[in-house]
Amino acid sequence: MSSSASPSSSCGGGPCGACKFLRRKCVAGCIFAPYFDSEQGAAHFAAVHKVFGASNVSKLLQHVPEHKRADAVVSICFEAQARLRDPIYGCVSHIVSLQQQVVSLQTELSYVQAHLATLELPQPPPAPVTSSGSPPPLSILDLPTITPSLYELSPIFEPMSSTWTMQQQPRPFDHLFDVPSSSTIGGSSELQALARDFLHGGQIPADLPPPGTGGSAPTVVKRE
Amino acid sequence: MNPKRCAACKYLRRRCPKDCIFSPYFPPGDPDKFACIHRIYGAGNVSKMLQQLPVQTRAEAVESLSFEAKCRVEDPVYGCVGIISLLQTEIQKTQTLLARTQAEIAVAQAKHSQNPS
C-alpha cells in the first residue's frame, strides 16, 4: 500500500487513489486521501472496495482515532488482499497455519525440555562395590513426568478482549512482516513500506485444511 | 411477515425468498452473526462474494467472514491481523526458547562426555 509519509488531506495534486477509483471529486478533508495516493493507491483501494465497500471503510475509519488510521488502513488492505486471494477463508487460513506452528513448536519444546531434565538429573549414589565397578543404569522410573504444555487455542477464537492494549503489546506490524526485533518501527511511513513489501510478496499457505478440522502441517508457498 | 425469515432478511426487514442466498447460513436464532457481518462488509458485498463461490464452500466462507468481522468489531484498528501478530510473537518466543534449550542440552551432553563418572 503506497501512501504519503505524512498524513495530508491536500488534494491539490489531483484526486487520491480512492477518489480516482470511485471517479468522484476528491474534496479537502477526504478521509481516504492520506492513505491512498493517486498512483498505486487506486489499485489497493480497489481490493478494499471490493471486499468491504467504500462507505463501510469510511465509517470504520471515522470511528478510529486519527493517529491510528494508518494502521487500520494497512490491516484492512491486508484482510482485503487475503480475502481476494482466498475467497473462502481469507486470512483465517493464515491464522490456522500459525496456530498449527505454535502447537508443533510447543510440543517439540516440551520434549526437548524433558530431555534436558534427564541430562540434568543428579547422579544416583554410588552402588556397592561390585566386581565390574560400573554404576547401575538409570531406570525409566527416574524420569520426571512432564506434560506437554500445548498452546491453548480456544482463546484465539474468542473475540479479542480489551486486555489487548497497544500500551502492553508491541505494534502488530512489527512482527507481522517479520521485522527483526532490534529494529524499531517509528512513524507510519516505515509501517507502510513494510505493508507494501508484504502486499507485494506475502506468503500465504496454499493447501490448508478447513479451520477446525485439523490435518497435517500446511506448506507455505509464496504467491505473487 | 413470514416468521421463518432468516436472520439476514429479518435484519434487513425484507421478505425472505425461497432461494435466499443467506438463509442456509444465518438461521433466525442467531441475529448477531449477520449484524456483525453486515456492519463490516455490507449485505451486498457478502451476497456477491457468496454468489461467486461454489455452494459447498459457502458455509466455510460465511464462518470465516463472521470471524473476521467479529475481530474487526472488537478491534477496529487491527482486526484479526492483531491475532496473526500475537501468534507470530508466540512462534518467535517459542523458537528462541527451543534454541536455548537445545544449546543447554549440548552443554550438558558435553559435560557428561567429559565426566563420564
mmCIF file of C-alpha atoms in Angstrom:
data_model
loop_
_atom_site.group_PDB
_atom_site.id
_atom_site.type_symbol
_atom_site.label_atom_id
_atom_site.label_comp_id
_atom_site.label_asym_id
_atom_site.label_seq_id
_atom_site.Cartn_x
_atom_site.Cartn_y
_atom_site.Cartn_z
ATOM 1 C CA MET A 1 0.000 0.000 0.000
ATOM 2 C CA SER A 2 1.650 3.162 -1.062
ATOM 3 C CA SER A 3 0.685 6.172 0.909
ATOM 4 C CA SER A 4 2.090 9.535 1.690
ATOM 5 C CA ALA A 5 4.571 9.559 4.542
ATOM 6 C CA SER A 6 2.764 12.236 6.483
ATOM 7 C CA PRO A 7 -0.978 12.498 6.756
ATOM 8 C CA SER A 8 -2.112 15.134 4.363
ATOM 9 C CA SER A 9 -5.585 15.864 3.231
ATOM 10 C CA SER A 10 -4.494 18.070 0.395
ATOM 11 C CA CYS A 11 -5.900 17.128 -2.952
ATOM 12 C CA GLY A 12 -4.024 19.836 -4.803
ATOM 13 C CA GLY A 13 -2.051 17.262 -6.736
ATOM 14 C CA GLY A 14 -5.157 15.539 -8.071
ATOM 15 C CA PRO A 15 -7.608 13.063 -6.610
ATOM 16 C CA CYS A 16 -6.455 10.479 -4.125
ATOM 17 C CA GLY A 17 -6.354 6.836 -5.145
ATOM 18 C CA ALA A 18 -9.736 6.166 -3.612
ATOM 19 C CA CYS A 19 -11.499 9.047 -5.324
ATOM 20 C CA LYS A 20 -9.715 8.188 -8.553
ATOM 21 C CA PHE A 21 -11.092 4.672 -8.334
ATOM 22 C CA LEU A 22 -14.540 5.923 -7.401
ATOM 23 C CA ARG A 23 -14.379 8.557 -10.114
ATOM 24 C CA ARG A 24 -15.503 11.297 -7.845
ATOM 25 C CA LYS A 25 -14.206 14.668 -6.807
ATOM 26 C CA CYS A 26 -11.618 14.442 -4.075
ATOM 27 C CA VAL A 27 -12.663 17.053 -1.554
ATOM 28 C CA ALA A 28 -10.466 18.701 1.036
ATOM 29 C CA GLY A 29 -10.544 16.556 4.120
ATOM 30 C CA CYS A 30 -11.191 13.361 2.163
ATOM 31 C CA ILE A 31 -10.830 10.595 4.710
ATOM 32 C CA PHE A 32 -9.025 8.325 2.268
ATOM 33 C CA ALA A 33 -6.565 10.849 0.855
ATOM 34 C CA PRO A 34 -3.801 10.425 3.465
ATOM 35 C CA TYR A 35 -3.675 6.686 2.938
ATOM 36 C CA PHE A 36 -4.294 6.053 -0.759
ATOM 37 C CA ASP A 37 -2.131 8.102 -3.068
ATOM 38 C CA SER A 38 -3.112 8.717 -6.647
ATOM 39 C CA GLU A 39 -0.532 6.382 -8.158
ATOM 40 C CA GLN A 40 -0.752 2.926 -6.617
ATOM 41 C CA GLY A 41 -3.365 3.753 -4.029
ATOM 42 C CA ALA A 42 -6.148 3.200 -6.521
ATOM 43 C CA ALA A 43 -5.174 -0.430 -7.024
ATOM 44 C CA HIS A 44 -5.070 -1.087 -3.325
ATOM 45 C CA PHE A 45 -8.327 0.724 -2.790
ATOM 46 C CA ALA A 46 -9.902 -1.447 -5.452
ATOM 47 C CA ALA A 47 -9.315 -4.510 -3.278
ATOM 48 C CA VAL A 48 -10.640 -2.762 -0.199
ATOM 49 C CA HIS A 49 -13.685 -1.537 -2.079
ATOM 50 C CA LYS A 50 -14.450 -4.975 -3.463
ATOM 51 C CA VAL A 51 -14.360 -6.672 -0.076
ATOM 52 C CA PHE A 52 -15.560 -4.031 2.350
ATOM 53 C CA GLY A 53 -17.097 -1.257 0.293
ATOM 54 C CA ALA A 54 -16.110 2.400 0.380
ATOM 55 C CA SER A 55 -18.794 3.558 2.777
ATOM 56 C CA ASN A 56 -18.085 0.759 5.269
ATOM 57 C CA VAL A 57 -14.386 1.589 5.275
ATOM 58 C CA SER A 58 -15.153 5.267 5.648
ATOM 59 C CA LYS A 59 -17.349 4.544 8.671
ATOM 60 C CA LEU A 60 -14.686 2.267 10.143
ATOM 61 C CA LEU A 61 -12.018 4.945 9.794
ATOM 62 C CA GLN A 62 -14.245 7.613 11.268
ATOM 63 C CA HIS A 63 -14.533 5.552 14.438
ATOM 64 C CA VAL A 64 -10.769 5.131 14.726
ATOM 65 C CA PRO A 65 -8.595 7.860 16.282
ATOM 66 C CA GLU A 66 -6.697 9.730 13.608
ATOM 67 C CA HIS A 67 -3.277 8.634 14.788
ATOM 68 C CA LYS A 68 -4.362 5.008 14.411
ATOM 69 C CA ARG A 69 -5.933 5.262 10.997
ATOM 70 C CA ALA A 70 -2.794 4.429 9.050
ATOM 71 C CA ASP A 71 -2.508 1.134 10.919
ATOM 72 C CA ALA A 72 -6.192 0.478 10.410
ATOM 73 C CA VAL A 73 -5.873 1.055 6.671
ATOM 74 C CA VAL A 74 -2.908 -1.309 6.450
ATOM 75 C CA SER A 75 -4.764 -4.049 8.288
ATOM 76 C CA ILE A 76 -7.881 -3.523 6.178
ATOM 77 C CA CYS A 77 -5.804 -3.743 3.000
ATOM 78 C CA PHE A 78 -4.166 -6.885 4.337
ATOM 79 C CA GLU A 79 -7.508 -8.536 5.008
ATOM 80 C CA ALA A 80 -8.923 -7.442 1.669
ATOM 81 C CA GLN A 81 -5.949 -8.838 -0.231
ATOM 82 C CA ALA A 82 -6.108 -12.078 1.741
ATOM 83 C CA ARG A 83 -9.811 -12.424 1.021
ATOM 84 C CA LEU A 84 -9.305 -11.866 -2.698
ATOM 85 C CA ARG A 85 -6.522 -14.473 -2.759
ATOM 86 C CA ASP A 86 -8.573 -16.950 -0.778
ATOM 87 C CA PRO A 87 -12.282 -16.144 -1.137
ATOM 88 C CA ILE A 88 -13.302 -18.948 1.204
ATOM 89 C CA TYR A 89 -11.015 -18.485 4.201
ATOM 90 C CA GLY A 90 -9.370 -15.104 3.749
ATOM 91 C CA CYS A 91 -6.708 -14.585 6.401
ATOM 92 C CA VAL A 92 -8.284 -17.194 8.682
ATOM 93 C CA SER A 93 -6.216 -19.759 6.787
ATOM 94 C CA HIS A 94 -3.092 -17.866 7.791
ATOM 95 C CA ILE A 95 -4.235 -17.878 11.421
ATOM 96 C CA VAL A 96 -4.845 -21.636 11.331
ATOM 97 C CA SER A 97 -1.413 -22.212 9.844
ATOM 98 C CA LEU A 98 0.244 -20.148 12.555
ATOM 99 C CA GLN A 99 -1.711 -21.929 15.272
ATOM 100 C CA GLN A 100 -0.510 -25.267 13.953
ATOM 101 C CA GLN A 101 3.050 -23.981 14.013
ATOM 102 C CA VAL A 102 2.637 -22.864 17.612
ATOM 103 C CA VAL A 103 1.290 -26.251 18.688
ATOM 104 C CA SER A 104 4.069 -28.064 16.876
ATOM 105 C CA LEU A 105 6.767 -25.880 18.421
ATOM 106 C CA GLN A 106 5.263 -26.179 21.894
ATOM 107 C CA THR A 107 5.228 -29.955 21.601
ATOM 108 C CA GLU A 108 8.808 -30.029 20.404
ATOM 109 C CA LEU A 109 9.816 -27.688 23.234
ATOM 110 C CA SER A 110 8.177 -29.927 25.819
ATOM 111 C CA TYR A 111 10.046 -32.986 24.597
ATOM 112 C CA VAL A 112 13.332 -31.125 24.443
ATOM 113 C CA GLN A 113 12.831 -29.777 27.959
ATOM 114 C CA ALA A 114 12.116 -33.298 29.176
ATOM 115 C CA HIS A 115 15.316 -34.489 27.522
ATOM 116 C CA LEU A 116 17.259 -31.693 29.214
ATOM 117 C CA ALA A 117 15.747 -32.630 32.547
ATOM 118 C CA THR A 118 17.022 -36.187 32.185
ATOM 119 C CA LEU A 119 20.517 -34.902 31.485
ATOM 120 C CA GLU A 120 20.455 -32.606 34.497
ATOM 121 C CA LEU A 121 19.215 -35.252 36.948
ATOM 122 C CA PRO A 122 21.587 -35.659 39.863
ATOM 123 C CA GLN A 123 23.678 -38.828 39.615
ATOM 124 C CA PRO A 124 22.446 -41.698 41.822
ATOM 125 C CA PRO A 125 24.510 -42.547 44.935
ATOM 126 C CA PRO A 126 27.440 -44.874 44.206
ATOM 127 C CA ALA A 127 26.391 -48.517 44.216
ATOM 128 C CA PRO A 128 28.138 -51.077 46.454
ATOM 129 C CA VAL A 129 31.475 -52.124 45.017
ATOM 130 C CA THR A 130 30.967 -54.862 42.537
ATOM 131 C CA SER A 131 33.400 -56.831 40.527
ATOM 132 C CA SER A 132 32.674 -54.732 37.419
ATOM 133 C CA GLY A 133 32.861 -51.330 39.225
ATOM 134 C CA SER A 134 30.239 -49.678 36.944
ATOM 135 C CA PRO A 135 27.188 -47.795 38.372
ATOM 136 C CA PRO A 136 23.674 -49.179 37.688
ATOM 137 C CA PRO A 137 21.899 -47.571 34.698
ATOM 138 C CA LEU A 138 19.062 -45.082 35.245
ATOM 139 C CA SER A 139 15.598 -46.557 35.200
ATOM 140 C CA ILE A 140 12.675 -45.092 33.252
ATOM 141 C CA LEU A 141 11.011 -44.567 36.614
ATOM 142 C CA ASP A 142 13.659 -41.964 37.385
ATOM 143 C CA LEU A 143 12.450 -39.698 34.594
ATOM 144 C CA PRO A 144 10.259 -36.781 35.681
ATOM 145 C CA THR A 145 6.710 -36.646 34.362
ATOM 146 C CA ILE A 146 6.298 -33.708 32.073
ATOM 147 C CA THR A 147 3.004 -32.962 30.438
ATOM 148 C CA PRO A 148 3.393 -31.224 27.102
ATOM 149 C CA SER A 149 2.007 -27.752 27.542
ATOM 150 C CA LEU A 150 0.030 -27.208 24.428
ATOM 151 C CA TYR A 151 -0.818 -23.686 23.491
ATOM 152 C CA GLU A 152 -4.438 -23.080 24.292
ATOM 153 C CA LEU A 153 -6.205 -22.437 21.076
ATOM 154 C CA SER A 154 -9.704 -21.675 22.231
ATOM 155 C CA PRO A 155 -8.951 -18.155 23.440
ATOM 156 C CA ILE A 156 -7.666 -17.297 19.993
ATOM 157 C CA PHE A 157 -11.117 -17.666 18.533
ATOM 158 C CA GLU A 158 -12.767 -15.737 21.296
ATOM 159 C CA PRO A 159 -13.468 -12.147 20.351
ATOM 160 C CA MET A 160 -10.459 -10.149 21.350
ATOM 161 C CA SER A 161 -10.984 -8.731 24.784
ATOM 162 C CA SER A 162 -9.979 -5.350 25.989
ATOM 163 C CA THR A 163 -6.885 -6.920 27.554
ATOM 164 C CA TRP A 164 -5.238 -6.468 24.156
ATOM 165 C CA THR A 165 -3.994 -2.941 24.527
ATOM 166 C CA MET A 166 -1.353 -1.371 22.415
ATOM 167 C CA GLN A 167 0.268 0.011 25.508
ATOM 168 C CA GLN A 168 1.177 -3.505 26.629
ATOM 169 C CA GLN A 169 1.952 -5.163 23.319
ATOM 170 C CA PRO A 170 4.301 -4.218 20.532
ATOM 171 C CA ARG A 171 2.598 -2.886 17.424
ATOM 172 C CA PRO A 172 1.272 -5.854 15.448
ATOM 173 C CA PHE A 173 3.011 -4.910 12.256
ATOM 174 C CA ASP A 174 6.405 -5.114 13.961
ATOM 175 C CA HIS A 175 6.061 -8.879 13.880
ATOM 176 C CA LEU A 176 3.538 -9.323 11.123
ATOM 177 C CA PHE A 177 6.092 -8.519 8.486
ATOM 178 C CA ASP A 178 8.980 -10.367 10.214
ATOM 179 C CA VAL A 179 10.725 -7.238 11.298
ATOM 180 C CA PRO A 180 13.898 -8.054 13.278
ATOM 181 C CA SER A 181 13.351 -7.411 16.952
ATOM 182 C CA SER A 182 16.255 -4.992 17.097
ATOM 183 C CA SER A 183 14.613 -2.621 14.641
ATOM 184 C CA THR A 184 12.057 -0.134 15.722
ATOM 185 C CA ILE A 185 9.075 0.982 13.819
ATOM 186 C CA GLY A 186 8.825 4.701 14.072
ATOM 187 C CA GLY A 187 6.310 6.596 12.072
ATOM 188 C CA SER A 188 3.657 5.224 9.830
ATOM 189 C CA SER A 189 5.902 5.611 6.765
ATOM 190 C CA GLU A 190 8.023 2.624 7.823
ATOM 191 C CA LEU A 191 4.865 0.698 8.570
ATOM 192 C CA GLN A 192 3.534 1.459 5.160
ATOM 193 C CA ALA A 193 6.786 0.442 3.500
ATOM 194 C CA LEU A 194 6.602 -2.873 5.292
ATOM 195 C CA ALA A 195 2.958 -3.260 4.344
ATOM 196 C CA ARG A 196 3.922 -2.530 0.779
ATOM 197 C CA ASP A 197 6.562 -5.233 0.867
ATOM 198 C CA PHE A 198 4.151 -7.691 2.341
ATOM 199 C CA LEU A 199 1.336 -6.996 -0.022
ATOM 200 C CA HIS A 200 3.612 -7.457 -2.995
ATOM 201 C CA GLY A 201 5.353 -10.586 -1.829
ATOM 202 C CA GLY A 202 3.379 -12.039 1.034
ATOM 203 C CA GLN A 203 3.358 -15.729 1.856
ATOM 204 C CA ILE A 204 0.025 -17.400 2.238
ATOM 205 C CA PRO A 205 -0.497 -21.118 2.857
ATOM 206 C CA ALA A 206 -1.674 -22.938 -0.212
ATOM 207 C CA ASP A 207 -3.020 -26.228 0.999
ATOM 208 C CA LEU A 208 -4.656 -25.726 4.341
ATOM 209 C CA PRO A 209 -7.361 -27.936 5.759
ATOM 210 C CA PRO A 210 -10.537 -26.115 6.704
ATOM 211 C CA PRO A 211 -10.346 -24.449 10.109
ATOM 212 C CA GLY A 212 -11.224 -26.715 12.974
ATOM 213 C CA THR A 213 -10.826 -29.959 11.108
ATOM 214 C CA GLY A 214 -7.148 -30.485 11.874
ATOM 215 C CA GLY A 215 -4.817 -32.049 9.410
ATOM 216 C CA SER A 216 -1.147 -32.200 8.576
ATOM 217 C CA ALA A 217 1.055 -29.173 8.778
ATOM 218 C CA PRO A 218 0.466 -26.945 5.788
ATOM 219 C CA THR A 219 3.114 -25.995 3.311
ATOM 220 C CA VAL A 220 3.654 -22.327 2.846
ATOM 221 C CA VAL A 221 4.143 -21.206 -0.666
ATOM 222 C CA LYS A 222 4.949 -17.796 -1.910
ATOM 223 C CA ARG A 223 2.275 -16.334 -4.058
ATOM 224 C CA GLU A 224 2.739 -13.477 -6.393
ATOM 225 C CA MET B 1 -44.145 -11.141 7.525
ATOM 226 C CA ASN B 2 -43.001 -14.717 7.251
ATOM 227 C CA PRO B 3 -41.969 -15.833 10.757
ATOM 228 C CA LYS B 4 -39.467 -18.176 9.180
ATOM 229 C CA ARG B 5 -37.315 -15.424 7.721
ATOM 230 C CA CYS B 6 -33.603 -15.956 8.034
ATOM 231 C CA ALA B 7 -31.629 -13.676 10.333
ATOM 232 C CA ALA B 8 -30.340 -11.671 7.382
ATOM 233 C CA CYS B 9 -33.772 -10.876 5.971
ATOM 234 C CA LYS B 10 -35.061 -10.137 9.458
ATOM 235 C CA TYR B 11 -32.229 -7.675 9.940
ATOM 236 C CA LEU B 12 -32.786 -6.120 6.530
ATOM 237 C CA ARG B 13 -36.530 -6.056 7.148
ATOM 238 C CA ARG B 14 -37.398 -7.710 3.918
ATOM 239 C CA ARG B 15 -39.205 -10.767 2.683
ATOM 240 C CA CYS B 16 -37.126 -13.939 2.747
ATOM 241 C CA PRO B 17 -37.460 -15.639 -0.623
ATOM 242 C CA LYS B 18 -37.207 -19.389 -1.035
ATOM 243 C CA ASP B 19 -33.840 -19.090 -2.774
ATOM 244 C CA CYS B 20 -32.435 -16.519 -0.335
ATOM 245 C CA ILE B 21 -28.664 -16.787 -0.526
ATOM 246 C CA PHE B 22 -28.282 -16.013 3.174
ATOM 247 C CA SER B 23 -30.860 -18.327 4.697
ATOM 248 C CA PRO B 24 -28.759 -21.538 4.865
ATOM 249 C CA TYR B 25 -26.053 -19.729 6.821
ATOM 250 C CA PHE B 26 -27.902 -17.245 9.003
ATOM 251 C CA PRO B 27 -30.572 -19.056 10.989
ATOM 252 C CA PRO B 28 -33.131 -16.836 12.725
ATOM 253 C CA GLY B 29 -31.830 -17.852 16.145
ATOM 254 C CA ASP B 30 -28.526 -16.014 15.732
ATOM 255 C CA PRO B 31 -29.194 -12.395 14.741
ATOM 256 C CA ASP B 32 -25.813 -11.080 15.918
ATOM 257 C CA LYS B 33 -23.881 -13.077 13.345
ATOM 258 C CA PHE B 34 -25.406 -11.283 10.382
ATOM 259 C CA ALA B 35 -25.454 -7.950 12.176
ATOM 260 C CA CYS B 36 -21.695 -8.134 12.643
ATOM 261 C CA ILE B 37 -21.026 -9.188 9.047
ATOM 262 C CA HIS B 38 -23.342 -6.510 7.688
ATOM 263 C CA ARG B 39 -21.636 -3.848 9.769
ATOM 264 C CA ILE B 40 -18.197 -4.651 8.372
ATOM 265 C CA TYR B 41 -18.837 -5.919 4.841
ATOM 266 C CA GLY B 42 -22.360 -4.927 3.938
ATOM 267 C CA ALA B 43 -25.106 -7.254 2.739
ATOM 268 C CA GLY B 44 -24.469 -6.558 -0.934
ATOM 269 C CA ASN B 45 -20.762 -7.385 -0.768
ATOM 270 C CA VAL B 46 -21.385 -10.592 1.157
ATOM 271 C CA SER B 47 -24.088 -11.624 -1.294
ATOM 272 C CA LYS B 48 -21.722 -11.049 -4.230
ATOM 273 C CA MET B 49 -18.924 -12.960 -2.520
ATOM 274 C CA LEU B 50 -21.167 -15.930 -1.825
ATOM 275 C CA GLN B 51 -22.573 -15.960 -5.333
ATOM 276 C CA GLN B 52 -19.075 -16.281 -6.724
ATOM 277 C CA LEU B 53 -18.345 -19.343 -4.605
ATOM 278 C CA PRO B 54 -19.375 -22.966 -5.162
ATOM 279 C CA VAL B 55 -22.332 -23.838 -2.950
ATOM 280 C CA GLN B 56 -20.393 -26.426 -0.951
ATOM 281 C CA THR B 57 -17.817 -23.837 0.152
ATOM 282 C CA ARG B 58 -20.217 -21.097 1.182
ATOM 283 C CA ALA B 59 -20.725 -22.282 4.766
ATOM 284 C CA GLU B 60 -16.987 -22.118 5.442
ATOM 285 C CA ALA B 61 -16.770 -18.739 3.782
ATOM 286 C CA VAL B 62 -19.541 -17.384 5.998
ATOM 287 C CA GLU B 63 -17.808 -18.696 9.117
ATOM 288 C CA SER B 64 -14.510 -17.096 8.182
ATOM 289 C CA LEU B 65 -16.216 -13.814 7.288
ATOM 290 C CA SER B 66 -18.062 -13.923 10.597
ATOM 291 C CA PHE B 67 -14.812 -14.497 12.467
ATOM 292 C CA GLU B 68 -13.030 -11.653 10.726
ATOM 293 C CA ALA B 69 -15.996 -9.329 11.216
ATOM 294 C CA LYS B 70 -16.100 -10.109 14.953
ATOM 295 C CA CYS B 71 -12.387 -9.444 15.239
ATOM 296 C CA ARG B 72 -12.789 -6.122 13.437
ATOM 297 C CA VAL B 73 -15.686 -5.088 15.678
ATOM 298 C CA GLU B 74 -13.663 -5.938 18.773
ATOM 299 C CA ASP B 75 -10.504 -4.282 17.470
ATOM 300 C CA PRO B 76 -11.329 -1.647 14.851
ATOM 301 C CA VAL B 77 -7.668 -0.830 14.249
ATOM 302 C CA TYR B 78 -6.122 -4.243 13.685
ATOM 303 C CA GLY B 79 -8.985 -6.719 13.380
ATOM 304 C CA CYS B 80 -7.780 -10.293 13.018
ATOM 305 C CA VAL B 81 -4.366 -9.024 11.961
ATOM 306 C CA GLY B 82 -3.782 -8.493 15.670
ATOM 307 C CA ILE B 83 -4.262 -12.216 16.235
ATOM 308 C CA ILE B 84 -1.808 -13.017 13.458
ATOM 309 C CA SER B 85 0.746 -10.784 15.120
ATOM 310 C CA LEU B 86 0.092 -12.397 18.501
ATOM 311 C CA LEU B 87 0.686 -15.838 17.037
ATOM 312 C CA GLN B 88 3.853 -14.774 15.246
ATOM 313 C CA THR B 89 5.181 -13.332 18.502
ATOM 314 C CA GLU B 90 4.410 -16.626 20.237
ATOM 315 C CA ILE B 91 6.208 -18.536 17.486
ATOM 316 C CA GLN B 92 9.294 -16.358 17.792
ATOM 317 C CA LYS B 93 9.361 -16.737 21.587
ATOM 318 C CA THR B 94 8.979 -20.495 21.389
ATOM 319 C CA GLN B 95 11.665 -20.800 18.736
ATOM 320 C CA THR B 96 14.052 -18.786 20.891
ATOM 321 C CA LEU B 97 13.321 -20.935 23.909
ATOM 322 C CA LEU B 98 13.734 -24.074 21.837
ATOM 323 C CA ALA B 99 17.113 -22.957 20.563
ATOM 324 C CA ARG B 100 18.209 -22.068 24.067
ATOM 325 C CA THR B 101 17.106 -25.432 25.445
ATOM 326 C CA GLN B 102 18.882 -27.273 22.639
ATOM 327 C CA ALA B 103 22.045 -25.332 23.452
ATOM 328 C CA GLU B 104 21.712 -26.314 27.095
ATOM 329 C CA ILE B 105 21.376 -29.936 26.053
ATOM 330 C CA ALA B 106 24.549 -29.655 24.006
ATOM 331 C CA VAL B 107 26.386 -28.227 27.013
ATOM 332 C CA ALA B 108 25.016 -30.904 29.331
ATOM 333 C CA GLN B 109 25.992 -33.655 26.887
ATOM 334 C CA ALA B 110 29.487 -32.218 26.562
ATOM 335 C CA LYS B 111 29.818 -32.195 30.348
ATOM 336 C CA HIS B 112 28.675 -35.798 30.548
ATOM 337 C CA SER B 113 31.135 -36.912 27.927
ATOM 338 C CA GLN B 114 33.990 -35.140 29.749
ATOM 339 C CA ASN B 115 32.987 -36.535 33.144
ATOM 340 C CA PRO B 116 31.550 -39.937 32.474
ATOM 341 C CA SER B 117 31.638 -40.831 36.185
#
